[in-house]
Short mmCIF file of C-alpha atoms and ligand atoms in Angstrom, two decimals:
data_model
loop_
_atom_site.label_atom_id
_atom_site.label_comp_id
_atom_site.label_asym_id
_atom_site.label_seq_id
_atom_site.Cartn_x
_atom_site.Cartn_y
_atom_site.Cartn_z
CA MET A 840 124.13 129.29 88.93
CA GLU A 841 122.60 130.63 85.72
CA GLY A 842 122.53 128.10 82.90
CA GLN A 843 123.38 125.22 85.25
CA GLU A 844 120.81 122.45 85.35
CA VAL A 845 119.52 121.74 88.84
CA HIS A 846 118.93 118.03 89.36
CA VAL A 847 115.67 117.38 91.14
CA ALA A 848 115.50 113.80 92.38
CA ARG A 849 112.76 111.87 90.69
CA ILE A 850 110.84 109.46 92.87
CA ALA A 851 108.21 106.98 91.71
CA ILE A 852 105.72 105.44 94.11
CA VAL A 853 104.20 102.19 92.90
CA GLY A 854 100.81 101.79 94.55
CA ALA A 855 99.19 104.99 95.77
CA GLY A 856 96.96 103.49 98.46
CA ALA A 857 97.15 104.32 102.16
CA ILE A 858 100.92 103.92 102.58
CA GLY A 859 101.87 105.08 99.08
CA GLY A 860 99.70 108.15 99.56
CA ALA A 861 101.20 108.85 102.99
CA ILE A 862 104.71 108.59 101.53
CA ALA A 863 103.77 110.89 98.66
CA GLY A 864 102.44 113.45 101.16
CA LEU A 865 105.58 113.24 103.30
CA LEU A 866 107.88 113.63 100.29
CA GLU A 867 105.77 116.50 98.96
CA MET A 868 106.27 118.28 102.31
CA THR A 869 109.96 118.61 101.53
CA GLY A 870 109.27 120.41 98.22
CA GLU A 871 112.35 118.66 96.81
CA TYR A 872 111.11 116.00 94.42
CA GLU A 873 109.50 115.28 91.14
CA ILE A 874 107.01 112.59 92.14
CA THR A 875 105.38 110.01 89.88
CA LEU A 876 102.44 108.02 91.18
CA CYS A 877 102.21 104.65 89.43
CA THR A 878 98.66 103.41 89.75
CA ARG A 879 96.33 100.91 88.13
CA ARG A 880 93.57 103.47 87.67
CA PRO A 881 93.87 107.19 86.81
CA LEU A 882 94.45 109.35 89.88
CA PRO A 883 93.79 112.94 88.83
CA GLN A 884 94.72 114.35 92.26
CA LEU A 885 95.93 113.25 95.67
CA THR A 886 95.26 115.03 98.94
CA VAL A 887 96.97 113.73 102.06
CA GLU A 888 95.82 114.65 105.55
CA LEU A 889 98.91 114.42 107.75
CA PRO A 890 98.81 115.11 111.48
CA SER A 891 100.77 118.31 110.69
CA GLY A 892 98.35 119.54 108.02
CA VAL A 893 96.87 118.86 104.60
CA VAL A 894 99.19 118.39 101.63
CA LEU A 895 98.16 118.48 97.99
CA VAL A 896 100.57 116.21 96.12
CA LYS A 897 101.78 117.63 92.82
CA ALA A 898 102.66 114.49 90.91
CA HIS A 899 102.70 112.91 87.50
CA ASN A 900 100.38 109.95 87.25
CA ALA A 901 101.20 106.91 85.15
CA THR A 902 98.73 104.05 84.79
CA ASP A 903 100.86 101.91 82.51
CA PRO A 904 104.62 101.25 82.61
CA GLU A 905 104.77 102.42 78.98
CA ASP A 906 103.77 105.93 80.14
CA ALA A 907 106.45 106.05 82.85
CA ARG A 908 110.04 107.37 82.71
CA PRO A 909 113.22 106.35 84.56
CA VAL A 910 113.55 107.78 88.07
CA ASP A 911 116.20 108.00 90.81
CA TRP A 912 114.28 106.05 93.49
CA VAL A 913 111.34 103.66 93.40
CA MET A 914 109.13 103.08 96.43
CA VAL A 915 106.83 100.07 96.34
CA ALA A 916 103.73 100.41 98.51
CA THR A 917 101.42 97.76 97.12
CA LYS A 918 100.12 94.98 99.32
CA ALA A 919 102.60 92.09 99.60
CA TYR A 920 100.48 89.85 97.33
CA ASP A 921 100.74 92.38 94.48
CA ALA A 922 104.53 92.05 94.12
CA GLU A 923 104.37 90.61 90.62
CA GLY A 924 102.24 93.48 89.33
CA ALA A 925 104.43 96.03 91.10
CA ALA A 926 107.52 94.54 89.48
CA ARG A 927 106.12 95.20 85.99
CA TRP A 928 107.02 98.86 86.57
CA PHE A 929 110.68 98.18 87.35
CA PRO A 930 112.20 97.78 83.85
CA VAL A 931 111.15 101.32 82.92
CA LEU A 932 111.46 103.07 86.30
CA CYS A 933 114.85 101.48 87.07
CA ALA A 934 116.33 101.77 83.57
CA GLN A 935 119.04 104.08 84.98
CA GLY A 936 119.75 101.89 88.03
CA ALA A 937 117.30 103.31 90.58
CA PRO A 938 117.17 101.49 93.92
CA ILE A 939 113.84 100.07 95.09
CA ALA A 940 112.51 100.55 98.61
CA VAL A 941 109.84 98.00 99.56
CA LEU A 942 107.43 99.40 102.15
CA GLN A 943 105.42 96.35 103.12
CA ASN A 944 104.63 94.26 106.13
CA GLY A 945 106.17 90.86 106.77
CA VAL A 946 109.75 89.58 106.79
CA GLU A 947 110.09 88.41 103.20
CA HIS A 948 110.66 91.68 101.33
CA ARG A 949 113.80 90.30 99.71
CA GLU A 950 112.40 86.86 98.79
CA ARG A 951 109.26 88.46 97.36
CA PHE A 952 111.18 90.62 94.91
CA ALA A 953 114.13 88.29 94.28
CA PRO A 954 112.82 87.19 90.85
CA TYR A 955 112.60 90.79 89.65
CA VAL A 956 115.47 92.82 91.07
CA ASP A 957 119.13 92.60 91.95
CA GLN A 958 119.26 92.31 95.76
CA ALA A 959 121.95 95.00 96.00
CA ARG A 960 119.42 97.56 94.75
CA LEU A 961 116.62 96.49 97.09
CA LEU A 962 115.89 98.11 100.44
CA PRO A 963 113.36 96.47 102.77
CA VAL A 964 111.47 99.04 104.83
CA ILE A 965 109.40 98.43 107.95
CA ILE A 966 106.81 101.11 108.26
CA ASP A 967 104.64 102.13 111.21
CA CYS A 968 102.18 104.71 109.95
CA PRO A 969 98.48 104.45 110.67
CA ALA A 970 97.02 105.41 107.31
CA GLU A 971 93.81 104.81 105.42
CA ARG A 972 92.33 105.75 102.08
CA PRO A 973 88.73 106.83 102.71
CA ALA A 974 88.25 107.61 98.99
CA ASP A 975 90.24 107.59 95.76
CA GLY A 976 92.47 110.67 95.77
CA MET A 977 92.35 111.07 99.55
CA VAL A 978 94.62 109.56 102.19
CA ARG A 979 94.34 110.14 105.91
CA VAL A 980 97.34 109.59 108.19
CA ARG A 981 96.28 109.31 111.82
CA GLY A 982 99.66 109.32 113.53
CA PRO A 983 103.41 109.69 113.10
CA ALA A 984 105.26 107.88 110.32
CA LEU A 985 108.21 105.84 111.53
CA MET A 986 110.28 103.75 109.15
CA ARG A 987 113.15 101.39 109.89
CA VAL A 988 115.83 100.46 107.37
CA GLU A 989 119.18 98.72 107.42
CA SER A 990 122.02 100.94 108.57
CA LYS A 991 123.86 100.64 105.25
CA PRO A 992 124.56 103.12 102.44
CA LEU A 993 121.21 102.51 100.71
CA GLY A 994 119.36 102.87 104.01
CA ARG A 995 121.15 106.15 104.73
CA GLU A 996 120.33 107.45 101.24
CA PHE A 997 116.67 106.53 101.77
CA ALA A 998 116.59 108.24 105.17
CA ALA A 999 118.04 111.43 103.69
CA LEU A 1000 115.14 111.64 101.22
CA PHE A 1001 112.79 112.35 104.11
CA ALA A 1002 114.80 115.19 105.67
CA GLY A 1003 112.44 118.12 105.91
CA SER A 1004 109.34 115.92 106.22
CA SER A 1005 107.62 114.88 109.42
CA ALA A 1006 108.62 111.23 108.94
CA SER A 1007 111.28 109.57 111.09
CA VAL A 1008 113.58 107.03 109.54
CA GLU A 1009 115.55 104.91 111.98
CA LEU A 1010 118.72 103.20 110.79
CA VAL A 1011 118.92 99.82 112.46
CA GLY A 1012 121.96 97.58 112.77
CA ASP A 1013 119.83 94.46 113.25
CA PHE A 1014 117.06 94.61 110.67
CA VAL A 1015 116.10 90.95 111.13
CA THR A 1016 115.16 91.61 114.75
CA ALA A 1017 113.23 94.76 113.86
CA ALA A 1018 111.26 92.94 111.16
CA TRP A 1019 110.40 89.97 113.37
CA ARG A 1020 109.31 92.21 116.25
CA LYS A 1021 106.83 93.83 113.88
CA LEU A 1022 105.71 90.42 112.57
CA CYS A 1023 105.09 89.21 116.14
CA LEU A 1024 102.83 92.22 116.63
CA ASN A 1025 101.06 91.66 113.34
CA SER A 1026 100.63 87.91 113.91
CA VAL A 1027 98.45 88.61 116.95
CA GLY A 1028 96.33 91.04 114.90
CA ALA A 1029 94.77 88.01 113.19
CA LEU A 1030 92.58 87.56 116.28
CA SER A 1031 90.73 90.78 115.46
CA ALA A 1032 90.10 89.70 111.90
CA LEU A 1033 88.96 86.24 113.10
CA THR A 1034 86.56 87.58 115.71
CA LEU A 1035 85.50 90.58 113.57
CA LYS A 1036 86.20 92.76 116.60
CA PRO A 1037 88.61 95.69 117.01
CA ALA A 1038 91.57 95.82 119.41
CA GLY A 1039 89.40 95.91 122.54
CA VAL A 1040 88.70 92.18 122.08
CA LEU A 1041 92.21 91.44 123.36
CA ARG A 1042 91.25 92.76 126.78
CA ASP A 1043 89.36 89.49 127.26
CA GLU A 1044 91.39 87.02 129.37
CA ASN A 1045 90.95 84.03 127.05
CA LEU A 1046 91.76 86.03 123.94
CA GLY A 1047 94.77 87.45 125.78
CA ARG A 1048 96.05 83.91 126.40
CA LEU A 1049 95.57 83.06 122.73
CA ALA A 1050 97.43 86.21 121.73
CA LEU A 1051 100.40 85.20 123.88
CA ALA A 1052 100.42 81.72 122.35
CA ILE A 1053 100.31 83.09 118.78
CA ALA A 1054 103.12 85.52 119.58
CA ALA A 1055 105.13 82.70 121.24
CA GLU A 1056 105.09 80.70 117.98
CA CYS A 1057 106.27 83.75 116.06
CA ILE A 1058 108.98 84.48 118.63
CA ALA A 1059 110.29 80.90 118.40
CA VAL A 1060 110.46 81.05 114.60
CA GLY A 1061 111.96 84.56 114.63
CA ARG A 1062 114.70 83.39 116.99
CA ALA A 1063 115.47 80.48 114.66
CA GLU A 1064 115.81 83.10 111.89
CA GLY A 1065 118.36 84.97 114.00
CA ALA A 1066 116.15 87.65 115.56
CA GLN A 1067 116.93 88.69 119.14
CA LEU A 1068 113.48 88.50 120.71
CA SER A 1069 113.06 88.72 124.46
CA ASP A 1070 110.92 86.37 126.54
CA SER A 1071 108.73 89.33 127.52
CA LEU A 1072 107.89 90.34 123.93
CA GLY A 1073 104.52 88.55 123.96
CA GLU A 1074 103.44 90.40 127.11
CA GLU A 1075 104.69 93.70 125.63
CA ILE A 1076 102.63 93.12 122.49
CA LEU A 1077 99.52 92.23 124.46
CA ALA A 1078 99.94 95.35 126.62
CA LEU A 1079 100.29 97.41 123.45
CA TYR A 1080 97.03 96.08 121.99
CA ARG A 1081 95.26 96.52 125.33
CA GLY A 1082 96.53 100.11 125.51
CA GLN A 1083 95.07 100.98 122.10
CA PRO A 1084 91.64 102.58 121.88
CA ALA A 1085 89.17 99.67 122.08
CA ASP A 1086 87.77 100.53 118.65
CA SER A 1087 91.16 100.44 116.80
CA VAL A 1088 90.82 98.43 113.61
CA ASN A 1089 93.93 96.78 112.18
CA SER A 1090 94.36 96.37 108.45
CA LEU A 1091 93.51 92.64 108.37
CA LEU A 1092 90.19 93.36 110.02
CA ALA A 1093 89.62 96.47 107.87
CA ASP A 1094 90.26 94.44 104.71
CA ARG A 1095 88.00 91.60 105.83
CA LEU A 1096 85.19 94.03 106.68
CA ALA A 1097 85.62 95.74 103.30
CA GLY A 1098 85.53 92.39 101.45
CA LYS A 1099 89.12 92.98 100.27
CA ARG A 1100 91.91 90.45 100.06
CA MET A 1101 93.78 90.10 103.38
CA GLU A 1102 97.57 89.89 103.67
CA THR A 1103 97.37 86.63 105.63
CA ASP A 1104 100.15 85.00 103.64
CA ALA A 1105 102.76 87.71 104.33
CA ARG A 1106 101.88 87.76 108.04
CA ASN A 1107 100.79 84.53 109.76
CA GLY A 1108 101.60 82.63 106.56
CA ALA A 1109 105.23 83.73 106.83
CA VAL A 1110 105.39 82.39 110.40
CA VAL A 1111 104.08 79.02 109.19
CA ARG A 1112 106.44 78.91 106.19
CA LYS A 1113 109.56 79.84 108.13
CA GLY A 1114 108.50 77.55 110.98
CA GLU A 1115 108.36 74.61 108.55
CA GLU A 1116 111.89 75.42 107.38
CA HIS A 1117 113.15 75.17 110.96
CA GLY A 1118 110.93 72.26 112.05
CA ILE A 1119 109.05 74.52 114.51
CA PRO A 1120 105.33 73.79 114.80
CA THR A 1121 103.05 76.82 114.40
CA PRO A 1122 99.52 75.37 114.73
CA LEU A 1123 97.84 78.58 115.85
CA ASN A 1124 99.29 80.71 113.07
CA ARG A 1125 98.37 77.94 110.61
CA MET A 1126 94.81 77.90 111.90
CA ALA A 1127 94.59 81.69 111.60
CA VAL A 1128 95.67 81.55 107.95
CA THR A 1129 93.36 78.64 107.15
CA LEU A 1130 90.30 80.25 108.73
CA LEU A 1131 90.93 83.75 107.38
CA ASP A 1132 91.60 82.42 103.91
CA MET A 1133 88.06 80.99 103.93
CA HIS A 1134 86.97 84.65 103.97
CA GLN A 1135 89.23 85.86 101.17
CA PRO A 1136 87.24 87.30 98.27
CA GLN A 1137 88.54 84.66 95.86
CA THR A 1138 87.41 81.81 98.19
CA MET A 1139 84.02 83.44 98.74
CA LYS A 1140 83.60 83.81 94.97
CA ALA A 1141 84.33 80.12 94.53
CA GLY A 1142 81.35 79.50 96.85
CA LEU A 1143 83.39 77.64 99.48
N1 NAP B 2210 97.73 101.17 105.97
C1 NAP B 2210 98.51 101.13 107.04
O1 NAP B 2210 98.22 101.80 108.03
C2 NAP B 2210 99.79 100.31 107.04
C3 NAP B 2210 100.68 100.49 108.11
C4 NAP B 2210 101.88 99.79 108.11
C5 NAP B 2210 102.18 98.93 107.06
N2 NAP B 2210 101.29 98.76 106.04
C6 NAP B 2210 101.70 97.87 104.93
O2 NAP B 2210 101.94 98.66 103.77
C7 NAP B 2210 101.66 97.91 102.58
C8 NAP B 2210 100.65 98.70 101.74
O3 NAP B 2210 99.41 98.72 102.45
P1 NAP B 2210 98.27 99.81 102.20
O4 NAP B 2210 97.46 99.85 103.45
O5 NAP B 2210 98.83 101.07 101.67
O6 NAP B 2210 97.43 99.08 101.04
P2 NAP B 2210 96.37 99.74 100.05
O7 NAP B 2210 95.75 100.94 100.67
O8 NAP B 2210 95.50 98.62 99.59
O9 NAP B 2210 97.27 100.25 98.84
C9 NAP B 2210 97.90 99.40 97.94
C10 NAP B 2210 97.84 100.07 96.60
O10 NAP B 2210 98.60 99.34 95.66
C11 NAP B 2210 97.95 99.46 94.42
N3 NAP B 2210 98.44 98.47 93.48
C12 NAP B 2210 98.34 97.12 93.50
N4 NAP B 2210 98.94 96.57 92.43
C13 NAP B 2210 99.45 97.61 91.71
C14 NAP B 2210 100.18 97.69 90.51
N5 NAP B 2210 100.51 96.59 89.82
N6 NAP B 2210 100.54 98.91 90.06
C15 NAP B 2210 100.22 100.02 90.73
N7 NAP B 2210 99.52 100.01 91.88
C16 NAP B 2210 99.15 98.81 92.37
C17 NAP B 2210 96.49 99.28 94.78
O11 NAP B 2210 95.71 99.74 93.71
P3 NAP B 2210 94.10 99.75 93.69
O12 NAP B 2210 93.73 101.04 94.36
O13 NAP B 2210 93.82 99.71 92.25
O14 NAP B 2210 93.67 98.53 94.45
C18 NAP B 2210 96.42 100.17 96.02
O15 NAP B 2210 96.17 101.50 95.69
C19 NAP B 2210 101.11 96.56 103.08
O16 NAP B 2210 102.13 95.61 103.10
C20 NAP B 2210 100.64 96.87 104.50
O17 NAP B 2210 100.62 95.72 105.32
C21 NAP B 2210 100.11 99.43 105.99
#
């Protein structure tokens, strides 16, 4: 109606890497939002190649919380180890009470952000979306985006944001199980980063046995955390890796090859941590963390 202000939802994405870029592209598809990309370095433009076509994201870019404005939703898409830096954006972005969706791997979304945000405003998101950032300002999404959130009011509100995009958002009644299933899958991915070989390496019989043993530790810990994980999950995960193209590179391996910090702590590290809480031994996951951490950039710099 003439003279009536139309409210366009304002969404800020903290961390415009592979996942943040993919989310920006998906939201841009809807044509509904005023998007702010919160980055550490200036990002003059962002082009996202989605399976359905190329999207040029029309967004504001803020490189310092002081340049940002309050929004209606915040989506955090930094790596898990950058939670503290991501949280520096919250006082400004959430000044009017915006909820925060955390799109990260692992099972500790809530613990990670507990020091910075009221839990009632936090929405953990599990995301499956094969995405990479071949260059600054360019994100390539190689497959469908599927997100899982708790089937609660905040989850439903989040899901509605993506109506009109090509993303699927599944509302799950048992988020703990969904998160641990994904962690079981990710825990096995450490074998690629350890051997410096893509997914095809898991077709080897011995590596397959190791994969099952790593997954079994994660399944045991996940069950102690209340996840409903079937006895066949390890075999399902192994079959999934073996069904991938042999040259598929997971993000741990990609980060190691690129000399970037790996998210070992949020993945196998979480299995070890939660295992300790329940008195469940996790020697293989512990070994994976210990060995991979010897290849973290900060360890390499220290000359160890
Ligand atoms: N990529 C995938 O296919 C995929 C799939 C499923 C789940 N995930 C999960 O999604 C999460 C994000 O992964 P990703 O692959 O998108 O990582 P990424 O490409 O490394 O992107 C992370 C981004 O966060 C930015 N960042 C870090 N601290 C920041 C801060 N304080 N303020 C603003 N920006 C900040 C980084 O900035 P710089 O550019 O300056 O480093 C980078 O652009 C991870 O938990 C990952 O495990 C990824």
